[in-house]
Amino acid sequence: EDQVTQSPEALRLQEGESSSLNCSYTVSGLRGLFWYRQDPGKGPEFLFTLYSAGEEKEKERLKATLTKKESFLHITAPKPEDSATYLCAVQGNTGGFKTIFGAGTRLFVKA
Amino acid sequence: DVKVTQSSRYLVKRTGEKVFLECVQDMDHENMFWYRQDPGLGLRLIYFSYDVKMKEKGDIPEGYSVSREKKERFSLILESASTNQTSMYLCASSRGAGFQDEQFFGPGTRLTVL
């Protein structure tokens, strides 16, 4: 069964304090791993898609990496506006268009 | 930019009522999805549709049904609302067959069943 586990559940950082969020997954044939950002009271907003181990993508202070078992979302020198819940999701070969989401990591960045 | 809109941001209904949640996307996407989001459980797929009049059950379809009469519109129906259906409901769309691509989400409907 496809599964996604994110850690930690919550992360509190000082502004400028770099860190990483973890997404561990098991899937029958990875078609894509997705990262989303969700602000309180809003729908998730797409950040990245990673397709194969070794792939990396960057956007401003965020960098996503992928191995065969996990993905990391690295946040470099975060700012308070980076505070949000970050969701990881996977799509496998056996689920059609089904995407399995993790429970998310809530990030708080204090000025 | 893709825009996904949902008919209501907040909704309060009584147990036993029939509830309609509507979702519209404006980018000619093939796929549409309904999720519910609960604290600690993440997003759980209720139903999805990959074409007009086509639908597939997700992980938690019990107590729900869907309708997709037009490509741009996907409706979620709670036949007889119950208190355990109090949740945030999110609609999403994606391009379609052959694409392992991202989903675009609406703002969500926070449903409370009393």
mmCIF file with all atom_site columns, C-alpha atoms in Angstrom:
data_model
loop_
_atom_site.group_PDB
_atom_site.id
_atom_site.type_symbol
_atom_site.label_atom_id
_atom_site.label_alt_id
_atom_site.label_comp_id
_atom_site.label_asym_id
_atom_site.label_entity_id
_atom_site.label_seq_id
_atom_site.pdbx_PDB_ins_code
_atom_site.Cartn_x
_atom_site.Cartn_y
_atom_site.Cartn_z
_atom_site.occupancy
_atom_site.B_iso_or_equiv
_atom_site.pdbx_formal_charge
_atom_site.auth_seq_id
_atom_site.auth_comp_id
_atom_site.auth_asym_id
_atom_site.auth_atom_id
_atom_site.pdbx_PDB_model_num
ATOM 1   C CA . GLU A 1 1   ? 0.000   0.000  0.000   1.00 0.00 ? 1   GLU A CA 1
ATOM 2   C CA . ASP A 1 2   ? 1.306   3.435  -0.957  1.00 0.00 ? 2   ASP A CA 1
ATOM 3   C CA . GLN A 1 3   ? 2.185   5.501  2.094   1.00 0.00 ? 3   GLN A CA 1
ATOM 4   C CA . VAL A 1 4   ? 3.677   8.902  2.908   1.00 0.00 ? 4   VAL A CA 1
ATOM 5   C CA . THR A 1 5   ? 5.075   9.932  6.307   1.00 0.00 ? 5   THR A CA 1
ATOM 6   C CA . GLN A 1 6   ? 6.261   13.447 7.038   1.00 0.00 ? 6   GLN A CA 1
ATOM 7   C CA . SER A 1 7   ? 8.476   14.586 9.893   1.00 0.00 ? 7   SER A CA 1
ATOM 8   C CA . PRO A 1 8   ? 8.578   16.504 12.062  1.00 0.00 ? 8   PRO A CA 1
ATOM 9   C CA . GLU A 1 9   ? 4.903   17.311 12.625  1.00 0.00 ? 9   GLU A CA 1
ATOM 10  C CA . ALA A 1 10  ? 5.859   20.855 13.576  1.00 0.00 ? 10  ALA A CA 1
ATOM 11  C CA . LEU A 1 11  ? 9.075   22.859 13.304  1.00 0.00 ? 11  LEU A CA 1
ATOM 12  C CA . ARG A 1 12  ? 9.857   26.179 14.919  1.00 0.00 ? 12  ARG A CA 1
ATOM 13  C CA . LEU A 1 13  ? 12.769  28.202 13.498  1.00 0.00 ? 13  LEU A CA 1
ATOM 14  C CA . GLN A 1 14  ? 14.272  31.588 14.022  1.00 0.00 ? 14  GLN A CA 1
ATOM 15  C CA . GLU A 1 15  ? 14.496  33.797 10.975  1.00 0.00 ? 15  GLU A CA 1
ATOM 16  C CA . GLY A 1 16  ? 17.650  32.826 9.083   1.00 0.00 ? 16  GLY A CA 1
ATOM 17  C CA . GLU A 1 17  ? 17.946  29.400 10.722  1.00 0.00 ? 17  GLU A CA 1
ATOM 18  C CA . SER A 1 18  ? 18.140  26.840 7.898   1.00 0.00 ? 18  SER A CA 1
ATOM 19  C CA . SER A 1 19  ? 16.599  23.390 8.264   1.00 0.00 ? 19  SER A CA 1
ATOM 20  C CA . SER A 1 20  ? 15.029  20.459 6.400   1.00 0.00 ? 20  SER A CA 1
ATOM 21  C CA . LEU A 1 21  ? 11.654  18.752 6.300   1.00 0.00 ? 21  LEU A CA 1
ATOM 22  C CA . ASN A 1 22  ? 11.496  15.029 5.654   1.00 0.00 ? 22  ASN A CA 1
ATOM 23  C CA . CYS A 1 23  ? 9.069   12.986 3.562   1.00 0.00 ? 23  CYS A CA 1
ATOM 24  C CA . SER A 1 24  ? 9.439   9.197  3.650   1.00 0.00 ? 24  SER A CA 1
ATOM 25  C CA . TYR A 1 25  ? 7.424   7.212  1.152   1.00 0.00 ? 25  TYR A CA 1
ATOM 26  C CA . THR A 1 26  ? 6.621   3.719  -0.033  1.00 0.00 ? 26  THR A CA 1
ATOM 27  C CA . VAL A 1 27  ? 5.010   3.374  -3.438  1.00 0.00 ? 27  VAL A CA 1
ATOM 28  C CA . SER A 1 28  ? 4.681   0.795  -6.173  1.00 0.00 ? 28  SER A CA 1
ATOM 29  C CA . GLY A 1 29  ? 6.588   2.500  -8.961  1.00 0.00 ? 29  GLY A CA 1
ATOM 30  C CA . LEU A 1 30  ? 6.991   6.197  -8.368  1.00 0.00 ? 30  LEU A CA 1
ATOM 31  C CA . ARG A 1 31  ? 5.424   8.357  -11.066 1.00 0.00 ? 31  ARG A CA 1
ATOM 32  C CA . GLY A 1 32  ? 5.940   11.610 -9.211  1.00 0.00 ? 32  GLY A CA 1
ATOM 33  C CA . LEU A 1 33  ? 6.579   13.137 -5.783  1.00 0.00 ? 33  LEU A CA 1
ATOM 34  C CA . PHE A 1 34  ? 4.983   16.504 -5.109  1.00 0.00 ? 34  PHE A CA 1
ATOM 35  C CA . TRP A 1 35  ? 5.530   19.263 -2.567  1.00 0.00 ? 35  TRP A CA 1
ATOM 36  C CA . TYR A 1 36  ? 2.776   21.741 -1.742  1.00 0.00 ? 36  TYR A CA 1
ATOM 37  C CA . ARG A 1 37  ? 2.525   24.724 0.581   1.00 0.00 ? 37  ARG A CA 1
ATOM 38  C CA . GLN A 1 38  ? -0.710  25.378 2.462   1.00 0.00 ? 38  GLN A CA 1
ATOM 39  C CA . ASP A 1 39  ? -1.484  28.597 4.305   1.00 0.00 ? 39  ASP A CA 1
ATOM 40  C CA . PRO A 1 40  ? -4.141  28.570 7.065   1.00 0.00 ? 40  PRO A CA 1
ATOM 41  C CA . GLY A 1 41  ? -7.684  28.496 5.675   1.00 0.00 ? 41  GLY A CA 1
ATOM 42  C CA . LYS A 1 42  ? -6.522  28.048 2.082   1.00 0.00 ? 42  LYS A CA 1
ATOM 43  C CA . GLY A 1 43  ? -6.068  25.244 -0.403  1.00 0.00 ? 43  GLY A CA 1
ATOM 44  C CA . PRO A 1 44  ? -2.601  23.767 -1.033  1.00 0.00 ? 44  PRO A CA 1
ATOM 45  C CA . GLU A 1 45  ? -0.404  25.533 -3.565  1.00 0.00 ? 45  GLU A CA 1
ATOM 46  C CA . PHE A 1 46  ? 1.936   23.533 -5.785  1.00 0.00 ? 46  PHE A CA 1
ATOM 47  C CA . LEU A 1 47  ? 5.693   23.945 -5.271  1.00 0.00 ? 47  LEU A CA 1
ATOM 48  C CA . PHE A 1 48  ? 7.625   21.106 -6.969  1.00 0.00 ? 48  PHE A CA 1
ATOM 49  C CA . THR A 1 49  ? 7.384   17.785 -8.766  1.00 0.00 ? 49  THR A CA 1
ATOM 50  C CA . LEU A 1 50  ? 10.273  15.305 -8.590  1.00 0.00 ? 50  LEU A CA 1
ATOM 51  C CA . TYR A 1 51  ? 10.270  12.233 -10.816 1.00 0.00 ? 51  TYR A CA 1
ATOM 52  C CA . SER A 1 52  ? 13.418  10.216 -10.145 1.00 0.00 ? 52  SER A CA 1
ATOM 53  C CA . ALA A 1 53  ? 16.061  9.646  -7.478  1.00 0.00 ? 53  ALA A CA 1
ATOM 54  C CA . GLY A 1 54  ? 18.809  12.231 -7.582  1.00 0.00 ? 54  GLY A CA 1
ATOM 55  C CA . GLU A 1 55  ? 16.598  14.961 -8.953  1.00 0.00 ? 55  GLU A CA 1
ATOM 56  C CA . GLU A 1 56  ? 16.664  18.393 -7.284  1.00 0.00 ? 56  GLU A CA 1
ATOM 57  C CA . LYS A 1 57  ? 14.537  21.509 -7.783  1.00 0.00 ? 57  LYS A CA 1
ATOM 58  C CA . GLU A 1 58  ? 14.845  24.988 -6.320  1.00 0.00 ? 58  GLU A CA 1
ATOM 59  C CA . LYS A 1 59  ? 12.577  27.946 -5.834  1.00 0.00 ? 59  LYS A CA 1
ATOM 60  C CA . GLU A 1 60  ? 13.754  30.977 -3.884  1.00 0.00 ? 60  GLU A CA 1
ATOM 61  C CA . ARG A 1 61  ? 14.716  29.701 -0.397  1.00 0.00 ? 61  ARG A CA 1
ATOM 62  C CA . LEU A 1 62  ? 13.347  26.201 -1.008  1.00 0.00 ? 62  LEU A CA 1
ATOM 63  C CA . LYS A 1 63  ? 15.148  23.203 -2.460  1.00 0.00 ? 63  LYS A CA 1
ATOM 64  C CA . ALA A 1 64  ? 13.593  19.777 -2.864  1.00 0.00 ? 64  ALA A CA 1
ATOM 65  C CA . THR A 1 65  ? 15.640  16.588 -3.252  1.00 0.00 ? 65  THR A CA 1
ATOM 66  C CA . LEU A 1 66  ? 14.652  12.980 -3.887  1.00 0.00 ? 66  LEU A CA 1
ATOM 67  C CA . THR A 1 67  ? 16.080  9.555  -3.083  1.00 0.00 ? 67  THR A CA 1
ATOM 68  C CA . LYS A 1 68  ? 14.493  6.144  -3.603  1.00 0.00 ? 68  LYS A CA 1
ATOM 69  C CA . LYS A 1 69  ? 12.915  6.223  -0.151  1.00 0.00 ? 69  LYS A CA 1
ATOM 70  C CA . GLU A 1 70  ? 12.548  9.865  0.879   1.00 0.00 ? 70  GLU A CA 1
ATOM 71  C CA . SER A 1 71  ? 12.467  13.473 -0.126  1.00 0.00 ? 71  SER A CA 1
ATOM 72  C CA . PHE A 1 72  ? 13.747  16.508 1.709   1.00 0.00 ? 72  PHE A CA 1
ATOM 73  C CA . LEU A 1 73  ? 12.571  20.074 1.518   1.00 0.00 ? 73  LEU A CA 1
ATOM 74  C CA . HIS A 1 74  ? 15.496  22.263 2.507   1.00 0.00 ? 74  HIS A CA 1
ATOM 75  C CA . ILE A 1 75  ? 14.728  25.784 3.664   1.00 0.00 ? 75  ILE A CA 1
ATOM 76  C CA . THR A 1 76  ? 17.669  28.174 3.554   1.00 0.00 ? 76  THR A CA 1
ATOM 77  C CA . ALA A 1 77  ? 17.610  31.332 5.685   1.00 0.00 ? 77  ALA A CA 1
ATOM 78  C CA . PRO A 1 78  ? 13.838  31.236 6.188   1.00 0.00 ? 78  PRO A CA 1
ATOM 79  C CA . LYS A 1 79  ? 11.718  34.334 6.650   1.00 0.00 ? 79  LYS A CA 1
ATOM 80  C CA . PRO A 1 80  ? 8.469   34.693 8.639   1.00 0.00 ? 80  PRO A CA 1
ATOM 81  C CA . GLU A 1 81  ? 6.493   34.596 5.371   1.00 0.00 ? 81  GLU A CA 1
ATOM 82  C CA . ASP A 1 82  ? 7.707   31.009 4.866   1.00 0.00 ? 82  ASP A CA 1
ATOM 83  C CA . SER A 1 83  ? 5.511   29.974 7.806   1.00 0.00 ? 83  SER A CA 1
ATOM 84  C CA . ALA A 1 84  ? 2.958   27.486 6.464   1.00 0.00 ? 84  ALA A CA 1
ATOM 85  C CA . THR A 1 85  ? 2.153   23.776 6.350   1.00 0.00 ? 85  THR A CA 1
ATOM 86  C CA . TYR A 1 86  ? 4.210   21.876 3.791   1.00 0.00 ? 86  TYR A CA 1
ATOM 87  C CA . LEU A 1 87  ? 2.601   18.799 2.269   1.00 0.00 ? 87  LEU A CA 1
ATOM 88  C CA . CYS A 1 88  ? 4.336   15.938 0.502   1.00 0.00 ? 88  CYS A CA 1
ATOM 89  C CA . ALA A 1 89  ? 2.445   13.633 -1.868  1.00 0.00 ? 89  ALA A CA 1
ATOM 90  C CA . VAL A 1 90  ? 3.228   10.700 -4.163  1.00 0.00 ? 90  VAL A CA 1
ATOM 91  C CA . GLN A 1 91  ? 1.637   9.207  -7.228  1.00 0.00 ? 91  GLN A CA 1
ATOM 92  C CA . GLY A 1 92  ? 2.428   5.579  -8.027  1.00 0.00 ? 92  GLY A CA 1
ATOM 93  C CA . ASN A 1 93  ? 1.927   3.283  -10.986 1.00 0.00 ? 93  ASN A CA 1
ATOM 94  C CA . THR A 1 94  ? -0.906  1.260  -9.526  1.00 0.00 ? 94  THR A CA 1
ATOM 95  C CA . GLY A 1 95  ? -3.298  3.992  -8.396  1.00 0.00 ? 95  GLY A CA 1
ATOM 96  C CA . GLY A 1 96  ? -4.241  5.615  -11.665 1.00 0.00 ? 96  GLY A CA 1
ATOM 97  C CA . PHE A 1 97  ? -4.449  9.319  -10.944 1.00 0.00 ? 97  PHE A CA 1
ATOM 98  C CA . LYS A 1 98  ? -4.616  8.807  -7.195  1.00 0.00 ? 98  LYS A CA 1
ATOM 99  C CA . THR A 1 99  ? -2.220  10.905 -5.176  1.00 0.00 ? 99  THR A CA 1
ATOM 100 C CA . ILE A 1 100 ? -1.392  9.974  -1.580  1.00 0.00 ? 100 ILE A CA 1
ATOM 101 C CA . PHE A 1 101 ? -0.720  12.895 0.751   1.00 0.00 ? 101 PHE A CA 1
ATOM 102 C CA . GLY A 1 102 ? 1.244   13.032 3.966   1.00 0.00 ? 102 GLY A CA 1
ATOM 103 C CA . ALA A 1 103 ? -0.166  14.762 7.040   1.00 0.00 ? 103 ALA A CA 1
ATOM 104 C CA . GLY A 1 104 ? 2.175   17.716 6.585   1.00 0.00 ? 104 GLY A CA 1
ATOM 105 C CA . THR A 1 105 ? 4.792   19.632 8.552   1.00 0.00 ? 105 THR A CA 1
ATOM 106 C CA . ARG A 1 106 ? 3.733   22.918 10.147  1.00 0.00 ? 106 ARG A CA 1
ATOM 107 C CA . LEU A 1 107 ? 6.572   25.404 9.910   1.00 0.00 ? 107 LEU A CA 1
ATOM 108 C CA . PHE A 1 108 ? 6.739   28.474 12.135  1.00 0.00 ? 108 PHE A CA 1
ATOM 109 C CA . VAL A 1 109 ? 9.445   31.058 11.460  1.00 0.00 ? 109 VAL A CA 1
ATOM 110 C CA . LYS A 1 110 ? 9.899   33.719 14.110  1.00 0.00 ? 110 LYS A CA 1
ATOM 111 C CA . ALA A 1 111 ? 11.385  37.124 13.310  1.00 0.00 ? 111 ALA A CA 1
ATOM 112 C CA . ASP B 2 1   ? -3.313  30.857 -14.098 1.00 0.00 ? 1   ASP B CA 1
ATOM 113 C CA . VAL B 2 2   ? -5.577  27.953 -13.332 1.00 0.00 ? 2   VAL B CA 1
ATOM 114 C CA . LYS B 2 3   ? -8.458  28.920 -11.154 1.00 0.00 ? 3   LYS B CA 1
ATOM 115 C CA . VAL B 2 4   ? -10.469 26.463 -9.133  1.00 0.00 ? 4   VAL B CA 1
ATOM 116 C CA . THR B 2 5   ? -13.464 27.895 -7.343  1.00 0.00 ? 5   THR B CA 1
ATOM 117 C CA . GLN B 2 6   ? -15.723 26.329 -4.749  1.00 0.00 ? 6   GLN B CA 1
ATOM 118 C CA . SER B 2 7   ? -19.295 27.414 -4.152  1.00 0.00 ? 7   SER B CA 1
ATOM 119 C CA . SER B 2 8   ? -18.973 28.231 -0.455  1.00 0.00 ? 8   SER B CA 1
ATOM 120 C CA . ARG B 2 9   ? -16.152 28.979 1.985   1.00 0.00 ? 9   ARG B CA 1
ATOM 121 C CA . TYR B 2 10  ? -18.210 28.138 5.062   1.00 0.00 ? 10  TYR B CA 1
ATOM 122 C CA . LEU B 2 11  ? -21.333 26.020 5.366   1.00 0.00 ? 11  LEU B CA 1
ATOM 123 C CA . VAL B 2 12  ? -23.408 24.950 8.367   1.00 0.00 ? 12  VAL B CA 1
ATOM 124 C CA . LYS B 2 13  ? -25.932 22.149 7.928   1.00 0.00 ? 13  LYS B CA 1
ATOM 125 C CA . ARG B 2 14  ? -28.069 19.960 10.143  1.00 0.00 ? 14  ARG B CA 1
ATOM 126 C CA . THR B 2 15  ? -27.826 16.195 10.505  1.00 0.00 ? 15  THR B CA 1
ATOM 127 C CA . GLY B 2 16  ? -29.816 14.436 7.789   1.00 0.00 ? 16  GLY B CA 1
ATOM 128 C CA . GLU B 2 17  ? -29.762 17.313 5.311   1.00 0.00 ? 17  GLU B CA 1
ATOM 129 C CA . LYS B 2 18  ? -28.669 16.775 1.726   1.00 0.00 ? 18  LYS B CA 1
ATOM 130 C CA . VAL B 2 19  ? -25.602 18.889 1.008   1.00 0.00 ? 19  VAL B CA 1
ATOM 131 C CA . PHE B 2 20  ? -24.188 19.976 -2.341  1.00 0.00 ? 20  PHE B CA 1
ATOM 132 C CA . LEU B 2 21  ? -20.623 21.234 -2.707  1.00 0.00 ? 21  LEU B CA 1
ATOM 133 C CA . GLU B 2 22  ? -19.749 22.567 -6.131  1.00 0.00 ? 22  GLU B CA 1
ATOM 134 C CA . CYS B 2 23  ? -16.394 23.064 -7.794  1.00 0.00 ? 23  CYS B CA 1
ATOM 135 C CA . VAL B 2 24  ? -15.547 24.765 -11.088 1.00 0.00 ? 24  VAL B CA 1
ATOM 136 C CA . GLN B 2 25  ? -12.203 24.929 -12.913 1.00 0.00 ? 25  GLN B CA 1
ATOM 137 C CA . ASP B 2 26  ? -11.434 27.186 -15.846 1.00 0.00 ? 26  ASP B CA 1
ATOM 138 C CA . MET B 2 27  ? -8.439  25.546 -17.557 1.00 0.00 ? 27  MET B CA 1
ATOM 139 C CA . ASP B 2 28  ? -10.037 22.662 -19.438 1.00 0.00 ? 28  ASP B CA 1
ATOM 140 C CA . HIS B 2 29  ? -8.496  20.081 -17.108 1.00 0.00 ? 29  HIS B CA 1
ATOM 141 C CA . GLU B 2 30  ? -9.483  16.460 -17.579 1.00 0.00 ? 30  GLU B CA 1
ATOM 142 C CA . ASN B 2 31  ? -9.149  15.320 -13.974 1.00 0.00 ? 31  ASN B CA 1
ATOM 143 C CA . MET B 2 32  ? -11.007 16.594 -10.949 1.00 0.00 ? 32  MET B CA 1
ATOM 144 C CA . PHE B 2 33  ? -10.807 15.466 -7.329  1.00 0.00 ? 33  PHE B CA 1
ATOM 145 C CA . TRP B 2 34  ? -12.611 15.846 -4.013  1.00 0.00 ? 34  TRP B CA 1
ATOM 146 C CA . TYR B 2 35  ? -10.675 15.525 -0.763  1.00 0.00 ? 35  TYR B CA 1
ATOM 147 C CA . ARG B 2 36  ? -11.440 16.067 2.853   1.00 0.00 ? 36  ARG B CA 1
ATOM 148 C CA . GLN B 2 37  ? -8.800  17.363 5.228   1.00 0.00 ? 37  GLN B CA 1
ATOM 149 C CA . ASP B 2 38  ? -8.822  16.677 8.942   1.00 0.00 ? 38  ASP B CA 1
ATOM 150 C CA . PRO B 2 39  ? -6.163  17.576 11.539  1.00 0.00 ? 39  PRO B CA 1
ATOM 151 C CA . GLY B 2 40  ? -3.461  14.922 11.757  1.00 0.00 ? 40  GLY B CA 1
ATOM 152 C CA . LEU B 2 41  ? -4.919  12.876 8.896   1.00 0.00 ? 41  LEU B CA 1
ATOM 153 C CA . GLY B 2 42  ? -3.849  14.907 5.903   1.00 0.00 ? 42  GLY B CA 1
ATOM 154 C CA . LEU B 2 43  ? -5.841  14.968 2.689   1.00 0.00 ? 43  LEU B CA 1
ATOM 155 C CA . ARG B 2 44  ? -7.963  11.908 2.002   1.00 0.00 ? 44  ARG B CA 1
ATOM 156 C CA . LEU B 2 45  ? -9.415  11.256 -1.433  1.00 0.00 ? 45  LEU B CA 1
ATOM 157 C CA . ILE B 2 46  ? -13.188 10.883 -1.565  1.00 0.00 ? 46  ILE B CA 1
ATOM 158 C CA . TYR B 2 47  ? -13.837 10.630 -5.328  1.00 0.00 ? 47  TYR B CA 1
ATOM 159 C CA . PHE B 2 48  ? -12.148 11.612 -8.533  1.00 0.00 ? 48  PHE B CA 1
ATOM 160 C CA . SER B 2 49  ? -13.181 11.964 -12.149 1.00 0.00 ? 49  SER B CA 1
ATOM 161 C CA . TYR B 2 50  ? -10.969 11.638 -15.230 1.00 0.00 ? 50  TYR B CA 1
ATOM 162 C CA . ASP B 2 51  ? -13.622 12.554 -17.794 1.00 0.00 ? 51  ASP B CA 1
ATOM 163 C CA . VAL B 2 52  ? -17.139 13.888 -18.054 1.00 0.00 ? 52  VAL B CA 1
ATOM 164 C CA . LYS B 2 53  ? -19.633 11.475 -16.506 1.00 0.00 ? 53  LYS B CA 1
ATOM 165 C CA . MET B 2 54  ? -16.788 9.235  -15.346 1.00 0.00 ? 54  MET B CA 1
ATOM 166 C CA . LYS B 2 55  ? -16.023 8.801  -11.647 1.00 0.00 ? 55  LYS B CA 1
ATOM 167 C CA . GLU B 2 56  ? -13.883 6.609  -9.459  1.00 0.00 ? 56  GLU B CA 1
ATOM 168 C CA . LYS B 2 57  ? -14.079 5.971  -5.739  1.00 0.00 ? 57  LYS B CA 1
ATOM 169 C CA . GLY B 2 58  ? -11.223 7.198  -3.627  1.00 0.00 ? 58  GLY B CA 1
ATOM 170 C CA . ASP B 2 59  ? -10.251 5.983  -0.189  1.00 0.00 ? 59  ASP B CA 1
ATOM 171 C CA . ILE B 2 60  ? -13.296 7.199  1.758   1.00 0.00 ? 60  ILE B CA 1
ATOM 172 C CA . PRO B 2 61  ? -16.361 7.298  -0.553  1.00 0.00 ? 61  PRO B CA 1
ATOM 173 C CA . GLU B 2 62  ? -18.917 6.096  2.002   1.00 0.00 ? 62  GLU B CA 1
ATOM 174 C CA . GLY B 2 63  ? -21.670 8.643  2.571   1.00 0.00 ? 63  GLY B CA 1
ATOM 175 C CA . TYR B 2 64  ? -20.727 10.680 -0.504  1.00 0.00 ? 64  TYR B CA 1
ATOM 176 C CA . SER B 2 65  ? -21.597 10.744 -4.180  1.00 0.00 ? 65  SER B CA 1
ATOM 177 C CA . VAL B 2 66  ? -20.407 12.918 -7.067  1.00 0.00 ? 66  VAL B CA 1
ATOM 178 C CA . SER B 2 67  ? -21.633 14.299 -10.336 1.00 0.00 ? 67  SER B CA 1
ATOM 179 C CA . ARG B 2 68  ? -19.732 15.538 -13.361 1.00 0.00 ? 68  ARG B CA 1
ATOM 180 C CA . GLU B 2 69  ? -22.126 16.562 -16.114 1.00 0.00 ? 69  GLU B CA 1
ATOM 181 C CA . LYS B 2 70  ? -19.764 19.138 -17.623 1.00 0.00 ? 70  LYS B CA 1
ATOM 182 C CA . LYS B 2 71  ? -15.999 19.062 -17.926 1.00 0.00 ? 71  LYS B CA 1
ATOM 183 C CA . GLU B 2 72  ? -15.458 22.164 -15.809 1.00 0.00 ? 72  GLU B CA 1
ATOM 184 C CA . ARG B 2 73  ? -17.803 21.271 -12.952 1.00 0.00 ? 73  ARG B CA 1
ATOM 185 C CA . PHE B 2 74  ? -17.514 18.548 -10.301 1.00 0.00 ? 74  PHE B CA 1
ATOM 186 C CA . SER B 2 75  ? -20.062 18.319 -7.512  1.00 0.00 ? 75  SER B CA 1
ATOM 187 C CA . LEU B 2 76  ? -19.818 16.481 -4.216  1.00 0.00 ? 76  LEU B CA 1
ATOM 188 C CA . ILE B 2 77  ? -23.073 15.365 -2.618  1.00 0.00 ? 77  ILE B CA 1
ATOM 189 C CA . LEU B 2 78  ? -23.629 14.332 0.965   1.00 0.00 ? 78  LEU B CA 1
ATOM 190 C CA . GLU B 2 79  ? -26.870 12.373 0.733   1.00 0.00 ? 79  GLU B CA 1
ATOM 191 C CA . SER B 2 80  ? -27.658 12.606 4.451   1.00 0.00 ? 80  SER B CA 1
ATOM 192 C CA . ALA B 2 81  ? -25.164 14.705 6.352   1.00 0.00 ? 81  ALA B CA 1
ATOM 193 C CA . SER B 2 82  ? -23.793 13.370 9.619   1.00 0.00 ? 82  SER B CA 1
ATOM 194 C CA . THR B 2 83  ? -21.661 15.013 12.300  1.00 0.00 ? 83  THR B CA 1
ATOM 195 C CA . ASN B 2 84  ? -18.616 12.918 11.334  1.00 0.00 ? 84  ASN B CA 1
ATOM 196 C CA . GLN B 2 85  ? -18.667 14.637 7.953   1.00 0.00 ? 85  GLN B CA 1
ATOM 197 C CA . THR B 2 86  ? -17.730 17.941 9.582   1.00 0.00 ? 86  THR B CA 1
ATOM 198 C CA . SER B 2 87  ? -14.473 18.774 7.834   1.00 0.00 ? 87  SER B CA 1
ATOM 199 C CA . MET B 2 88  ? -12.610 20.949 5.328   1.00 0.00 ? 88  MET B CA 1
ATOM 200 C CA . TYR B 2 89  ? -13.469 19.882 1.780   1.00 0.00 ? 89  TYR B CA 1
ATOM 201 C CA . LEU B 2 90  ? -11.001 20.620 -0.989  1.00 0.00 ? 90  LEU B CA 1
ATOM 202 C CA . CYS B 2 91  ? -11.554 20.346 -4.718  1.00 0.00 ? 91  CYS B CA 1
ATOM 203 C CA . ALA B 2 92  ? -8.646  20.015 -7.137  1.00 0.00 ? 92  ALA B CA 1
ATOM 204 C CA . SER B 2 93  ? -8.014  19.586 -10.850 1.00 0.00 ? 93  SER B CA 1
ATOM 205 C CA . SER B 2 94  ? -5.131  18.396 -13.028 1.00 0.00 ? 94  SER B CA 1
ATOM 206 C CA . ARG B 2 95  ? -4.403  18.237 -16.724 1.00 0.00 ? 95  ARG B CA 1
ATOM 207 C CA . GLY B 2 96  ? -5.113  14.636 -17.609 1.00 0.00 ? 96  GLY B CA 1
ATOM 208 C CA . ALA B 2 97  ? -4.014  11.348 -19.114 1.00 0.00 ? 97  ALA B CA 1
ATOM 209 C CA . GLY B 2 98  ? -0.303  10.854 -19.544 1.00 0.00 ? 98  GLY B CA 1
ATOM 210 C CA . PHE B 2 99  ? 0.596   13.609 -17.150 1.00 0.00 ? 99  PHE B CA 1
ATOM 211 C CA . GLN B 2 100 ? 2.135   12.866 -13.753 1.00 0.00 ? 100 GLN B CA 1
ATOM 212 C CA . ASP B 2 101 ? 1.421   16.396 -12.870 1.00 0.00 ? 101 ASP B CA 1
ATOM 213 C CA . GLU B 2 102 ? 0.445   18.683 -10.098 1.00 0.00 ? 102 GLU B CA 1
ATOM 214 C CA . GLN B 2 103 ? -3.035  19.358 -8.837  1.00 0.00 ? 103 GLN B CA 1
ATOM 215 C CA . PHE B 2 104 ? -4.526  22.831 -8.534  1.00 0.00 ? 104 PHE B CA 1
ATOM 216 C CA . PHE B 2 105 ? -6.679  23.319 -5.481  1.00 0.00 ? 105 PHE B CA 1
ATOM 217 C CA . GLY B 2 106 ? -9.653  25.489 -4.671  1.00 0.00 ? 106 GLY B CA 1
ATOM 218 C CA . PRO B 2 107 ? -9.839  27.539 -1.455  1.00 0.00 ? 107 PRO B CA 1
ATOM 219 C CA . GLY B 2 108 ? -11.800 24.868 0.406   1.00 0.00 ? 108 GLY B CA 1
ATOM 220 C CA . THR B 2 109 ? -15.235 24.660 2.023   1.00 0.00 ? 109 THR B CA 1
ATOM 221 C CA . ARG B 2 110 ? -15.373 24.327 5.779   1.00 0.00 ? 110 ARG B CA 1
ATOM 222 C CA . LEU B 2 111 ? -18.498 22.289 6.466   1.00 0.00 ? 111 LEU B CA 1
ATOM 223 C CA . THR B 2 112 ? -19.989 21.993 9.929   1.00 0.00 ? 112 THR B CA 1
ATOM 224 C CA . VAL B 2 113 ? -22.790 19.470 10.507  1.00 0.00 ? 113 VAL B CA 1
ATOM 225 C CA . LEU B 2 114 ? -24.772 20.064 13.694  1.00 0.00 ? 114 LEU B CA 1
#
